[in-house]
PDB file of C-alpha atoms in Angstrom:
ATOM      1  CA  MET A  30      83.165 -24.276 250.785  1.00 30.00           C
ATOM      2  CA  VAL A  31      84.070 -24.601 254.410  1.00 33.00           C
ATOM      3  CA  LEU A  32      81.106 -23.499 257.031  1.00 31.00           C
ATOM      4  CA  LEU A  33      82.302 -21.388 260.381  1.00 36.00           C
ATOM      5  CA  HIS A  34      81.681 -23.164 263.440  1.00 38.00           C
ATOM      6  CA  PRO A  35      78.463 -22.150 265.128  1.00 34.00           C
ATOM      7  CA  SER A  36      79.562 -20.684 267.736  1.00 41.00           C
ATOM      8  CA  ARG A  37      82.213 -18.548 266.249  1.00 50.00           C
ATOM      9  CA  PHE A  38      81.091 -15.634 264.035  1.00 40.00           C
ATOM     10  CA  PRO A  39      80.968 -16.348 260.106  1.00 41.00           C
ATOM     11  CA  PHE A  40      83.223 -14.477 257.955  1.00 38.00           C
ATOM     12  CA  SER A  41      83.768 -14.671 254.472  1.00 34.00           C
ATOM     13  CA  LEU A  42      84.300 -18.480 253.454  1.00 32.00           C
ATOM     14  CA  LEU A  43      87.677 -18.439 251.082  1.00 36.00           C
ATOM     15  CA  THR A  44      87.817 -21.488 248.848  1.00 30.00           C
ATOM     16  CA  LEU A  45      91.586 -23.695 249.253  1.00 33.00           C
ATOM     17  CA  SER A  46      93.605 -25.798 247.610  1.00 33.00           C
ATOM     18  CA  PRO A  47      92.865 -29.860 248.013  1.00 30.00           C
ATOM     19  CA  SER A  48      96.081 -29.148 250.445  1.00 32.00           C
ATOM     20  CA  LEU A  49      93.844 -27.164 253.298  1.00 31.00           C
ATOM     21  CA  SER A  50      90.863 -25.615 254.124  1.00 29.00           C
ATOM     22  CA  LEU A  51      90.376 -22.103 255.774  1.00 28.00           C
ATOM     23  CA  ARG A  52      87.380 -19.931 256.068  1.00 32.00           C
ATOM     24  CA  HIS A  53      88.225 -16.062 257.212  1.00 34.00           C
ATOM     25  CA  TYR A  54      85.880 -13.458 258.289  1.00 32.00           C
ATOM     26  CA  SER A  55      87.418  -9.600 260.132  1.00 33.00           C
ATOM     27  CA  LYS A  56      85.247  -6.506 260.924  1.00 32.00           C
ATOM     28  CA  THR A  57      86.567  -3.386 261.117  1.00 30.00           C
ATOM     29  CA  THR A  58      85.440  -0.763 263.496  1.00 30.00           C
ATOM     30  CA  LEU A  59      86.827   3.288 263.722  1.00 28.00           C
ATOM     31  CA  LEU A  60      88.494   3.851 267.449  1.00 33.00           C
ATOM     32  CA  PHE A  61      87.590   6.948 268.844  1.00 31.00           C
ATOM     33  CA  GLN A  62      90.665   7.394 271.212  1.00 34.00           C
ATOM     34  CA  PRO A  63      92.383  10.692 273.495  1.00 34.00           C
ATOM     35  CA  LYS A  64      95.962   9.962 272.637  1.00 39.00           C
ATOM     36  CA  SER A  65      96.651   8.736 269.106  1.00 40.00           C
ATOM     37  CA  THR A  66      95.013   9.400 265.793  1.00 42.00           C
ATOM     38  CA  LEU A  67      93.711   6.035 264.090  1.00 50.00           C
ATOM     39  CA  THR A  68      94.043   6.873 260.617  1.00 44.00           C
ATOM     40  CA  THR A  69      93.968   4.416 257.419  1.00 42.00           C
ATOM     41  CA  THR A  70      96.173   4.784 254.305  1.00 41.00           C
ATOM     42  CA  LEU A  71      93.629   5.665 252.043  1.00 39.00           C
ATOM     43  CA  THR A  72      91.922   8.881 250.563  1.00 38.00           C
ATOM     44  CA  PRO A  73      89.436  10.046 247.985  1.00 38.00           C
ATOM     45  CA  SER A  74      92.111  10.743 246.297  1.00 37.00           C
ATOM     46  CA  SER A  75      95.199   8.197 246.058  1.00 49.00           C
ATOM     47  CA  PRO A  76      94.542   5.074 244.521  1.00 53.00           C
ATOM     48  CA  PRO A  77      94.263   1.147 246.819  1.00 55.00           C
ATOM     49  CA  PRO A  78      98.435  -0.372 247.171  1.00 64.00           C
ATOM     50  CA  PHE A  79      97.939  -3.506 245.632  1.00 66.00           C
ATOM     51  CA  PRO A  80      94.866  -5.693 243.186  1.00 74.00           C
ATOM     52  CA  LEU A  81      91.245  -5.839 245.342  1.00 74.00           C
ATOM     53  CA  ASP A  82      91.858  -9.100 245.394  1.00 76.00           C
ATOM     54  CA  LYS A  83      94.269  -9.289 247.706  1.00 82.00           C
ATOM     55  CA  LEU A  84      92.121  -7.634 250.075  1.00 86.00           C
ATOM     56  CA  PHE A  85      90.683  -8.802 253.173  1.00 90.00           C
ATOM     57  CA  ILE A  86      87.442  -7.929 252.847  1.00 88.00           C
ATOM     58  CA  PRO A  87      85.419  -8.235 256.890  1.00 89.00           C
ATOM     59  CA  PRO A  88      82.120  -9.629 256.725  1.00 86.00           C
ATOM     60  CA  GLU A  89      78.828  -6.924 255.560  1.00 88.00           C
ATOM     61  CA  THR A  90      81.167  -5.043 253.796  1.00 86.00           C
ATOM     62  CA  LYS A  91      81.127  -3.486 250.194  1.00 80.00           C
ATOM     63  CA  LEU A  92      83.260  -2.387 248.211  1.00 76.00           C
ATOM     64  CA  PRO A  93      82.556   1.294 247.219  1.00 73.00           C
ATOM     65  CA  LEU A  94      82.525   2.580 243.620  1.00 64.00           C
ATOM     66  CA  ASP A  95      84.959   4.112 243.092  1.00 64.00           C
ATOM     67  CA  ALA A  96      88.282   1.780 244.665  1.00 63.00           C
ATOM     68  CA  ALA A  97      90.150   5.665 245.436  1.00 65.00           C
ATOM     69  CA  ALA A  98      87.731   5.657 248.028  1.00 70.00           C
ATOM     70  CA  ALA A  99      88.390   2.441 250.179  1.00 76.00           C
ATOM     71  CA  ARG A 100      89.452   2.654 253.863  1.00 86.00           C
ATOM     72  CA  ILE A 101      92.880   0.629 254.145  1.00 90.00           C
ATOM     73  CA  LEU A 102      94.994  -0.372 257.657  1.00 93.00           C
ATOM     74  CA  ASN A 103      97.527   1.465 257.336  1.00 92.00           C
ATOM     75  CA  GLY A 104     100.673  -1.131 256.176  1.00 93.00           C
ATOM     76  CA  SER A 105      97.928  -4.274 255.511  1.00 94.00           C
ATOM     77  CA  ASN A 106      95.409  -5.737 252.989  1.00 93.00           C
ATOM     78  CA  ILE A 107      92.310  -5.378 255.709  1.00 94.00           C
ATOM     79  CA  LEU A 108      89.220  -2.905 254.832  1.00 92.00           C
ATOM     80  CA  LEU A 109      87.688  -1.085 257.080  1.00 92.00           C
ATOM     81  CA  SER A 110      83.942  -1.612 257.527  1.00 91.00           C
ATOM     82  CA  ASP A 111      81.807  -0.434 259.452  1.00 90.00           C
ATOM     83  CA  TYR A 112      82.058  -2.467 262.316  1.00 94.00           C
ATOM     84  CA  ALA A 113      85.695  -0.638 262.926  1.00 93.00           C
ATOM     85  CA  SER A 114      84.721   1.406 266.843  1.00 92.00           C
ATOM     86  CA  ASP A 115      85.261   1.255 270.700  1.00 92.00           C
ATOM     87  CA  ALA A 116      89.275   0.139 269.495  1.00 94.00           C
ATOM     88  CA  GLN A 117      90.840   2.493 272.456  1.00 93.00           C
ATOM     89  CA  VAL A 118      92.037   0.130 275.391  1.00 93.00           C
ATOM     90  CA  LEU A 119      91.716   2.228 278.363  1.00 92.00           C
ATOM     91  CA  GLN A 120      92.274  -0.071 281.107  1.00 92.00           C
ATOM     92  CA  ALA A 121      94.385  -3.438 281.096  1.00 92.00           C
ATOM     93  CA  ASP A 122      95.174  -5.957 283.369  1.00 91.00           C
ATOM     94  CA  PHE A 123      95.806  -9.846 284.078  1.00 91.00           C
ATOM     95  CA  VAL A 124      93.569 -11.950 284.958  1.00 93.00           C
ATOM     96  CA  LYS A 125      94.902 -15.112 285.921  1.00 92.00           C
ATOM     97  CA  SER A 126      97.516 -18.140 283.671  1.00 90.00           C
ATOM     98  CA  SER A 127      95.577 -21.699 282.666  1.00 90.00           C
ATOM     99  CA  VAL A 128      97.117 -25.027 281.774  1.00 86.00           C
ATOM    100  CA  GLU A 129      94.112 -25.916 280.611  1.00 88.00           C
ATOM    101  CA  THR A 130      91.416 -24.900 277.867  1.00 92.00           C
ATOM    102  CA  ASP A 131      88.803 -25.722 281.216  1.00 92.00           C
ATOM    103  CA  ALA A 132      90.269 -23.839 283.860  1.00 94.00           C
ATOM    104  CA  CYS A 133      90.027 -20.147 281.395  1.00 95.00           C
ATOM    105  CA  PRO A 134      87.953 -17.408 282.341  1.00 96.00           C
ATOM    106  CA  SER A 135      83.959 -18.547 281.778  1.00 95.00           C
ATOM    107  CA  ASP A 136      82.589 -14.677 281.723  1.00 96.00           C
ATOM    108  CA  GLY A 137      82.349 -15.459 278.378  1.00 96.00           C
ATOM    109  CA  LEU A 138      83.220 -12.270 277.405  1.00 97.00           C
ATOM    110  CA  PRO A 139      85.174 -12.253 273.177  1.00 98.00           C
ATOM    111  CA  GLU A 140      89.429 -12.577 273.159  1.00 97.00           C
ATOM    112  CA  PHE A 141      91.920 -13.168 271.002  1.00 98.00           C
ATOM    113  CA  ALA A 142      95.041 -15.048 271.180  1.00 96.00           C
ATOM    114  CA  LEU A 143      98.874 -14.298 269.717  1.00 95.00           C
ATOM    115  CA  VAL A 144     100.234 -17.387 269.442  1.00 93.00           C
ATOM    116  CA  GLY A 145     104.194 -17.919 267.128  1.00 92.00           C
ATOM    117  CA  ARG A 146     107.341 -18.816 266.704  1.00 89.00           C
ATOM    118  CA  SER A 147     109.440 -18.498 270.805  1.00 82.00           C
ATOM    119  CA  ASN A 148     111.317 -14.920 271.138  1.00 84.00           C
ATOM    120  CA  VAL A 149     108.795 -13.822 267.500  1.00 91.00           C
ATOM    121  CA  GLY A 150     108.019 -10.641 269.702  1.00 87.00           C
ATOM    122  CA  LYS A 151     104.704 -12.017 271.181  1.00 89.00           C
ATOM    123  CA  SER A 152     104.890  -9.721 275.055  1.00 84.00           C
ATOM    124  CA  SER A 153     106.568  -7.084 274.051  1.00 87.00           C
ATOM    125  CA  LEU A 154     103.490  -7.126 271.456  1.00 91.00           C
ATOM    126  CA  LEU A 155     100.740  -7.280 273.745  1.00 90.00           C
ATOM    127  CA  ASN A 156     102.564  -4.469 275.820  1.00 88.00           C
ATOM    128  CA  SER A 157     102.614  -2.282 273.154  1.00 89.00           C
ATOM    129  CA  LEU A 158      99.261  -2.314 272.431  1.00 92.00           C
ATOM    130  CA  VAL A 159      98.513  -1.386 276.028  1.00 89.00           C
ATOM    131  CA  ARG A 160     100.842   1.405 276.247  1.00 86.00           C
ATOM    132  CA  ARG A 161     102.318  -0.758 279.734  1.00 76.00           C
ATOM    133  CA  LYS A 162     106.081  -1.630 279.377  1.00 66.00           C
ATOM    134  CA  LYS A 163     105.372  -4.720 281.716  1.00 60.00           C
ATOM    135  CA  LEU A 164     101.307  -5.828 282.145  1.00 68.00           C
ATOM    136  CA  ALA A 165     103.404  -9.325 280.126  1.00 57.00           C
ATOM    137  CA  LEU A 166     106.948 -10.321 281.108  1.00 51.00           C
ATOM    138  CA  THR A 167     109.475 -10.045 277.921  1.00 43.00           C
ATOM    139  CA  SER A 168     112.190 -12.087 278.271  1.00 39.00           C
ATOM    140  CA  LYS A 169     116.186 -12.759 276.084  1.00 43.00           C
ATOM    141  CA  LYS A 170     115.197 -16.108 277.244  1.00 45.00           C
ATOM    142  CA  PRO A 171     112.417 -17.921 273.787  1.00 44.00           C
ATOM    143  CA  GLY A 172     110.381 -20.499 275.800  1.00 44.00           C
ATOM    144  CA  LYS A 173     109.262 -18.668 278.228  1.00 46.00           C
ATOM    145  CA  THR A 174     105.322 -18.467 278.191  1.00 55.00           C
ATOM    146  CA  GLN A 175     104.532 -22.230 279.544  1.00 72.00           C
ATOM    147  CA  CYS A 176     100.480 -21.154 280.232  1.00 84.00           C
ATOM    148  CA  ILE A 177      97.597 -19.542 279.003  1.00 90.00           C
ATOM    149  CA  ASN A 178      97.548 -16.036 279.996  1.00 91.00           C
ATOM    150  CA  HIS A 179      94.696 -13.978 280.067  1.00 94.00           C
ATOM    151  CA  PHE A 180      95.004 -10.109 280.332  1.00 93.00           C
ATOM    152  CA  ARG A 181      91.012  -8.391 280.347  1.00 95.00           C
ATOM    153  CA  ILE A 182      91.012  -5.126 278.317  1.00 95.00           C
ATOM    154  CA  ASN A 183      88.284  -2.420 279.189  1.00 95.00           C
ATOM    155  CA  ASN A 184      86.842  -5.212 280.997  1.00 96.00           C
ATOM    156  CA  SER A 185      84.911  -6.340 278.040  1.00 97.00           C
ATOM    157  CA  TRP A 186      86.873  -8.443 276.359  1.00 97.00           C
ATOM    158  CA  TYR A 187      90.684 -10.531 276.432  1.00 97.00           C
ATOM    159  CA  LEU A 188      94.343 -10.191 274.601  1.00 95.00           C
ATOM    160  CA  VAL A 189      95.278 -13.811 275.251  1.00 95.00           C
ATOM    161  CA  ASP A 190      99.027 -14.868 275.239  1.00 92.00           C
ATOM    162  CA  LEU A 191      99.894 -18.424 274.530  1.00 90.00           C
ATOM    163  CA  PRO A 192     103.461 -20.358 274.371  1.00 84.00           C
ATOM    164  CA  GLY A 193     105.531 -20.292 272.443  1.00 82.00           C
ATOM    165  CA  TYR A 194     106.774 -22.880 269.523  1.00 82.00           C
ATOM    166  CA  GLY A 195     109.056 -24.261 267.694  1.00 71.00           C
ATOM    167  CA  TYR A 196     112.359 -23.608 270.453  1.00 61.00           C
ATOM    168  CA  ALA A 197     113.856 -27.297 270.566  1.00 53.00           C
ATOM    169  CA  SER A 198     116.366 -25.640 273.062  1.00 54.00           C
ATOM    170  CA  ALA A 199     114.274 -25.164 275.624  1.00 53.00           C
ATOM    171  CA  PRO A 200     114.538 -27.589 278.640  1.00 55.00           C
ATOM    172  CA  LYS A 201     112.429 -31.112 278.327  1.00 56.00           C
ATOM    173  CA  GLU A 202     110.500 -29.933 281.310  1.00 53.00           C
ATOM    174  CA  LEU A 203     109.291 -27.033 279.333  1.00 50.00           C
ATOM    175  CA  ARG A 204     108.458 -27.413 276.641  1.00 51.00           C
ATOM    176  CA  MET A 205     104.900 -27.345 275.365  1.00 50.00           C
ATOM    177  CA  ASP A 206     103.600 -29.764 273.552  1.00 61.00           C
ATOM    178  CA  TRP A 207     101.289 -27.253 271.337  1.00 57.00           C
ATOM    179  CA  GLU A 208      99.371 -30.191 269.809  1.00 60.00           C
ATOM    180  CA  LYS A 209      98.198 -31.247 273.376  1.00 71.00           C
ATOM    181  CA  PHE A 210      97.821 -27.665 274.516  1.00 74.00           C
ATOM    182  CA  SER A 211      97.314 -24.750 272.703  1.00 82.00           C
ATOM    183  CA  LYS A 212      95.515 -26.696 270.599  1.00 87.00           C
ATOM    184  CA  ASP A 213      93.140 -28.133 271.844  1.00 90.00           C
ATOM    185  CA  TYR A 214      92.596 -24.203 273.064  1.00 93.00           C
ATOM    186  CA  PHE A 215      91.847 -23.125 269.547  1.00 94.00           C
ATOM    187  CA  LEU A 216      89.573 -26.512 268.788  1.00 94.00           C
ATOM    188  CA  ASN A 217      87.468 -26.037 272.405  1.00 93.00           C
ATOM    189  CA  ARG A 218      88.094 -22.198 273.348  1.00 95.00           C
ATOM    190  CA  SER A 219      84.321 -21.220 271.181  1.00 95.00           C
ATOM    191  CA  THR A 220      84.540 -17.487 273.002  1.00 97.00           C
ATOM    192  CA  LEU A 221      87.809 -17.341 270.917  1.00 97.00           C
ATOM    193  CA  VAL A 222      86.692 -14.365 267.824  1.00 97.00           C
ATOM    194  CA  SER A 223      90.292 -14.668 266.168  1.00 96.00           C
ATOM    195  CA  VAL A 224      94.523 -16.062 266.405  1.00 96.00           C
ATOM    196  CA  PHE A 225      96.783 -13.763 265.752  1.00 97.00           C
ATOM    197  CA  LEU A 226      99.997 -15.343 264.063  1.00 96.00           C
ATOM    198  CA  LEU A 227     103.421 -13.150 264.986  1.00 96.00           C
ATOM    199  CA  ILE A 228     105.210 -14.230 262.108  1.00 95.00           C
ATOM    200  CA  ASP A 229     109.592 -12.639 261.866  1.00 94.00           C
ATOM    201  CA  ALA A 230     109.760 -10.056 259.044  1.00 93.00           C
ATOM    202  CA  SER A 231     113.131  -9.490 259.575  1.00 90.00           C
ATOM    203  CA  ILE A 232     113.613 -12.757 258.791  1.00 90.00           C
ATOM    204  CA  PRO A 233     113.181 -15.095 255.696  1.00 90.00           C
ATOM    205  CA  ALA A 234     110.073 -16.849 256.301  1.00 89.00           C
ATOM    206  CA  LYS A 235     110.520 -20.497 258.717  1.00 91.00           C
ATOM    207  CA  LYS A 236     108.179 -23.918 257.500  1.00 90.00           C
ATOM    208  CA  ILE A 237     106.928 -24.336 261.066  1.00 90.00           C
ATOM    209  CA  ASP A 238     104.652 -21.455 260.456  1.00 92.00           C
ATOM    210  CA  LEU A 239     103.806 -21.974 257.453  1.00 91.00           C
ATOM    211  CA  ASP A 240     103.015 -25.468 258.810  1.00 89.00           C
ATOM    212  CA  TYR A 241     101.374 -23.347 261.693  1.00 89.00           C
ATOM    213  CA  ALA A 242      99.167 -21.317 259.401  1.00 90.00           C
ATOM    214  CA  SER A 243      97.979 -24.320 257.601  1.00 87.00           C
ATOM    215  CA  TRP A 244      96.551 -26.362 260.617  1.00 87.00           C
ATOM    216  CA  LEU A 245      94.907 -22.878 261.332  1.00 87.00           C
ATOM    217  CA  GLY A 246      93.463 -23.061 257.753  1.00 84.00           C
ATOM    218  CA  GLN A 247      92.160 -26.710 257.732  1.00 84.00           C
ATOM    219  CA  ASN A 248      90.935 -26.766 261.477  1.00 87.00           C
ATOM    220  CA  GLN A 249      88.859 -23.647 260.507  1.00 84.00           C
ATOM    221  CA  ILE A 250      90.112 -21.007 262.752  1.00 89.00           C
ATOM    222  CA  PRO A 251      89.709 -17.703 261.761  1.00 90.00           C
ATOM    223  CA  MET A 252      93.563 -15.988 261.824  1.00 91.00           C
ATOM    224  CA  THR A 253      95.629 -13.027 261.220  1.00 95.00           C
ATOM    225  CA  LEU A 254      98.671 -12.877 260.096  1.00 96.00           C
ATOM    226  CA  ILE A 255     100.804 -10.215 261.932  1.00 97.00           C
ATOM    227  CA  PHE A 256     104.726  -9.509 260.740  1.00 96.00           C
ATOM    228  CA  THR A 257     106.589  -8.361 264.080  1.00 95.00           C
ATOM    229  CA  LYS A 258     110.056  -6.770 263.533  1.00 93.00           C
ATOM    230  CA  CYS A 259     109.888  -4.541 260.561  1.00 93.00           C
ATOM    231  CA  ASP A 260     111.152  -1.715 262.094  1.00 89.00           C
ATOM    232  CA  LYS A 261     115.144  -4.043 261.379  1.00 82.00           C
ATOM    233  CA  ARG A 262     116.753  -4.252 258.066  1.00 72.00           C
ATOM    234  CA  LYS A 263     119.001  -7.122 257.673  1.00 64.00           C
ATOM    235  CA  LYS A 264     122.648  -6.208 255.904  1.00 58.00           C
ATOM    236  CA  VAL A 265     121.943  -7.292 251.902  1.00 59.00           C
ATOM    237  CA  LYS A 266     125.205  -8.205 251.907  1.00 51.00           C
ATOM    238  CA  ASN A 267     124.888 -10.911 254.243  1.00 50.00           C
ATOM    239  CA  GLY A 268     122.141 -12.259 252.552  1.00 60.00           C
ATOM    240  CA  GLY A 269     119.401 -10.297 253.887  1.00 71.00           C
ATOM    241  CA  LYS A 270     116.054  -9.245 252.900  1.00 85.00           C
ATOM    242  CA  ARG A 271     113.620  -5.708 253.857  1.00 88.00           C
ATOM    243  CA  PRO A 272     111.194  -6.348 256.154  1.00 91.00           C
ATOM    244  CA  GLU A 273     108.557  -6.168 252.908  1.00 90.00           C
ATOM    245  CA  GLU A 274     110.489  -8.580 250.816  1.00 90.00           C
ATOM    246  CA  ASN A 275     110.141 -11.412 253.407  1.00 91.00           C
ATOM    247  CA  VAL A 276     106.775 -10.498 254.087  1.00 91.00           C
ATOM    248  CA  ASN A 277     105.969 -10.860 249.604  1.00 87.00           C
ATOM    249  CA  ASP A 278     107.562 -13.433 250.180  1.00 89.00           C
ATOM    250  CA  PHE A 279     105.193 -15.226 252.744  1.00 90.00           C
ATOM    251  CA  GLN A 280     102.383 -13.889 251.144  1.00 85.00           C
ATOM    252  CA  ASP A 281     104.280 -16.190 247.912  1.00 83.00           C
ATOM    253  CA  LEU A 282     103.717 -19.108 249.511  1.00 85.00           C
ATOM    254  CA  ILE A 283     101.044 -18.616 251.482  1.00 79.00           C
ATOM    255  CA  ARG A 284      98.988 -18.335 248.301  1.00 75.00           C
ATOM    256  CA  GLY A 285     100.443 -21.436 247.272  1.00 67.00           C
ATOM    257  CA  PHE A 286      98.003 -23.033 250.804  1.00 70.00           C
ATOM    258  CA  PHE A 287      95.066 -20.483 249.837  1.00 67.00           C
ATOM    259  CA  GLN A 288      93.807 -19.181 246.921  1.00 62.00           C
ATOM    260  CA  THR A 289      92.102 -16.013 249.257  1.00 68.00           C
ATOM    261  CA  VAL A 290      95.104 -14.057 250.737  1.00 73.00           C
ATOM    262  CA  PRO A 291      94.607 -14.064 254.390  1.00 87.00           C
ATOM    263  CA  PRO A 292      94.082 -10.745 256.103  1.00 93.00           C
ATOM    264  CA  TRP A 293      97.979  -9.468 257.575  1.00 95.00           C
ATOM    265  CA  ILE A 294      98.988  -6.141 259.612  1.00 97.00           C
ATOM    266  CA  MET A 295     103.233  -5.249 259.332  1.00 96.00           C
ATOM    267  CA  THR A 296     104.995  -3.905 263.285  1.00 95.00           C
ATOM    268  CA  SER A 297     106.873  -3.105 265.080  1.00 92.00           C
ATOM    269  CA  SER A 298     106.863  -2.774 268.809  1.00 86.00           C
ATOM    270  CA  VAL A 299     109.673  -0.891 268.869  1.00 87.00           C
ATOM    271  CA  THR A 300     108.084   2.324 266.594  1.00 90.00           C
ATOM    272  CA  HIS A 301     104.907   1.173 267.289  1.00 90.00           C
ATOM    273  CA  GLN A 302     103.726   0.548 263.816  1.00 93.00           C
ATOM    274  CA  GLY A 303     100.882  -1.105 263.768  1.00 95.00           C
ATOM    275  CA  ARG A 304      98.931  -0.443 266.745  1.00 95.00           C
ATOM    276  CA  ASP A 305      96.360   1.003 265.861  1.00 95.00           C
ATOM    277  CA  GLU A 306      95.697  -1.058 262.706  1.00 96.00           C
ATOM    278  CA  ILE A 307      95.808  -4.325 264.960  1.00 97.00           C
ATOM    279  CA  LEU A 308      93.417  -2.780 267.570  1.00 97.00           C
ATOM    280  CA  LEU A 309      90.910  -1.551 264.733  1.00 96.00           C
ATOM    281  CA  HIS A 310      91.051  -4.657 262.750  1.00 97.00           C
ATOM    282  CA  MET A 311      90.526  -6.428 266.764  1.00 97.00           C
ATOM    283  CA  ALA A 312      87.548  -4.069 266.949  1.00 97.00           C
ATOM    284  CA  GLN A 313      85.786  -4.607 264.066  1.00 96.00           C
ATOM    285  CA  LEU A 314      86.187  -8.084 264.338  1.00 96.00           C
ATOM    286  CA  ARG A 315      84.557  -7.837 267.893  1.00 97.00           C
ATOM    287  CA  ASN A 316      81.994  -5.591 267.555  1.00 96.00           C
ATOM    288  CA  TYR A 317      80.522  -8.513 264.590  1.00 95.00           C
ATOM    289  CA  TRP A 318      81.289 -11.251 266.849  1.00 96.00           C
ATOM    290  CA  LEU A 319      79.321  -9.645 269.887  1.00 95.00           C
ATOM    291  CA  LYS A 320      75.732  -8.619 266.694  1.00 93.00           C
ATOM    292  CA  HIS A 321      76.239 -12.346 265.534  1.00 88.00           C
TER     293      HIS A 321
END
């Protein structure tokens, strides 16, 4: 059994294989929003999209007696809880870039970190979440983000853009050693509610992504898998698979590490698929974290 760090919120404990130990957390809050309507996949008459043991169930959340009444976020395995509220983004501001954890904002607000391989679409996803085209600058050249970038949302919480990993062709002087940089942030940032690990769903699973997920689990860092580029369709004749197939393949590989699947969401910064679902998921995690 894995115990959670007391400075972070507790979530349902996962039992892992000997090679990995991971904790899982999560809460949800249905949000009021003026521009878009957040919906769930299920209606009282529809069956669950997959077995209940594949769902991520937030703390203090009871499964309904009738499984068909469960509220599950679209394109995810995440059950909604009573903590899902106040998810609408009304204001977003860049605050600062830091090159070490101690230099990050010290106001104690909860934060969510976005991390993934270079060119996985972190900045595009961040811009989609806040509905701002240039809040986070995007680039066709991987490895552009070189600092811990804090964006304050609604003056009450942070989105954090971290350096990408795995781009070996970046100039040596620009490469960030995540072992010393991002890893220190993950381990020592007491206001970190969760890491959102971005995975490119348009291509087969990469070993470096699996290794990264494994490290987060071994160090008991709360994690949600965010599958990006789910709008892309590779040509089957060239050996490509549909995003849904790559997502399933990644889940199968993850099961080799975890006996309980982590929370995950399918997204696209082009179509804005998954935007509302991420905000709802963040809201329930954040509200639970603030309460406890």
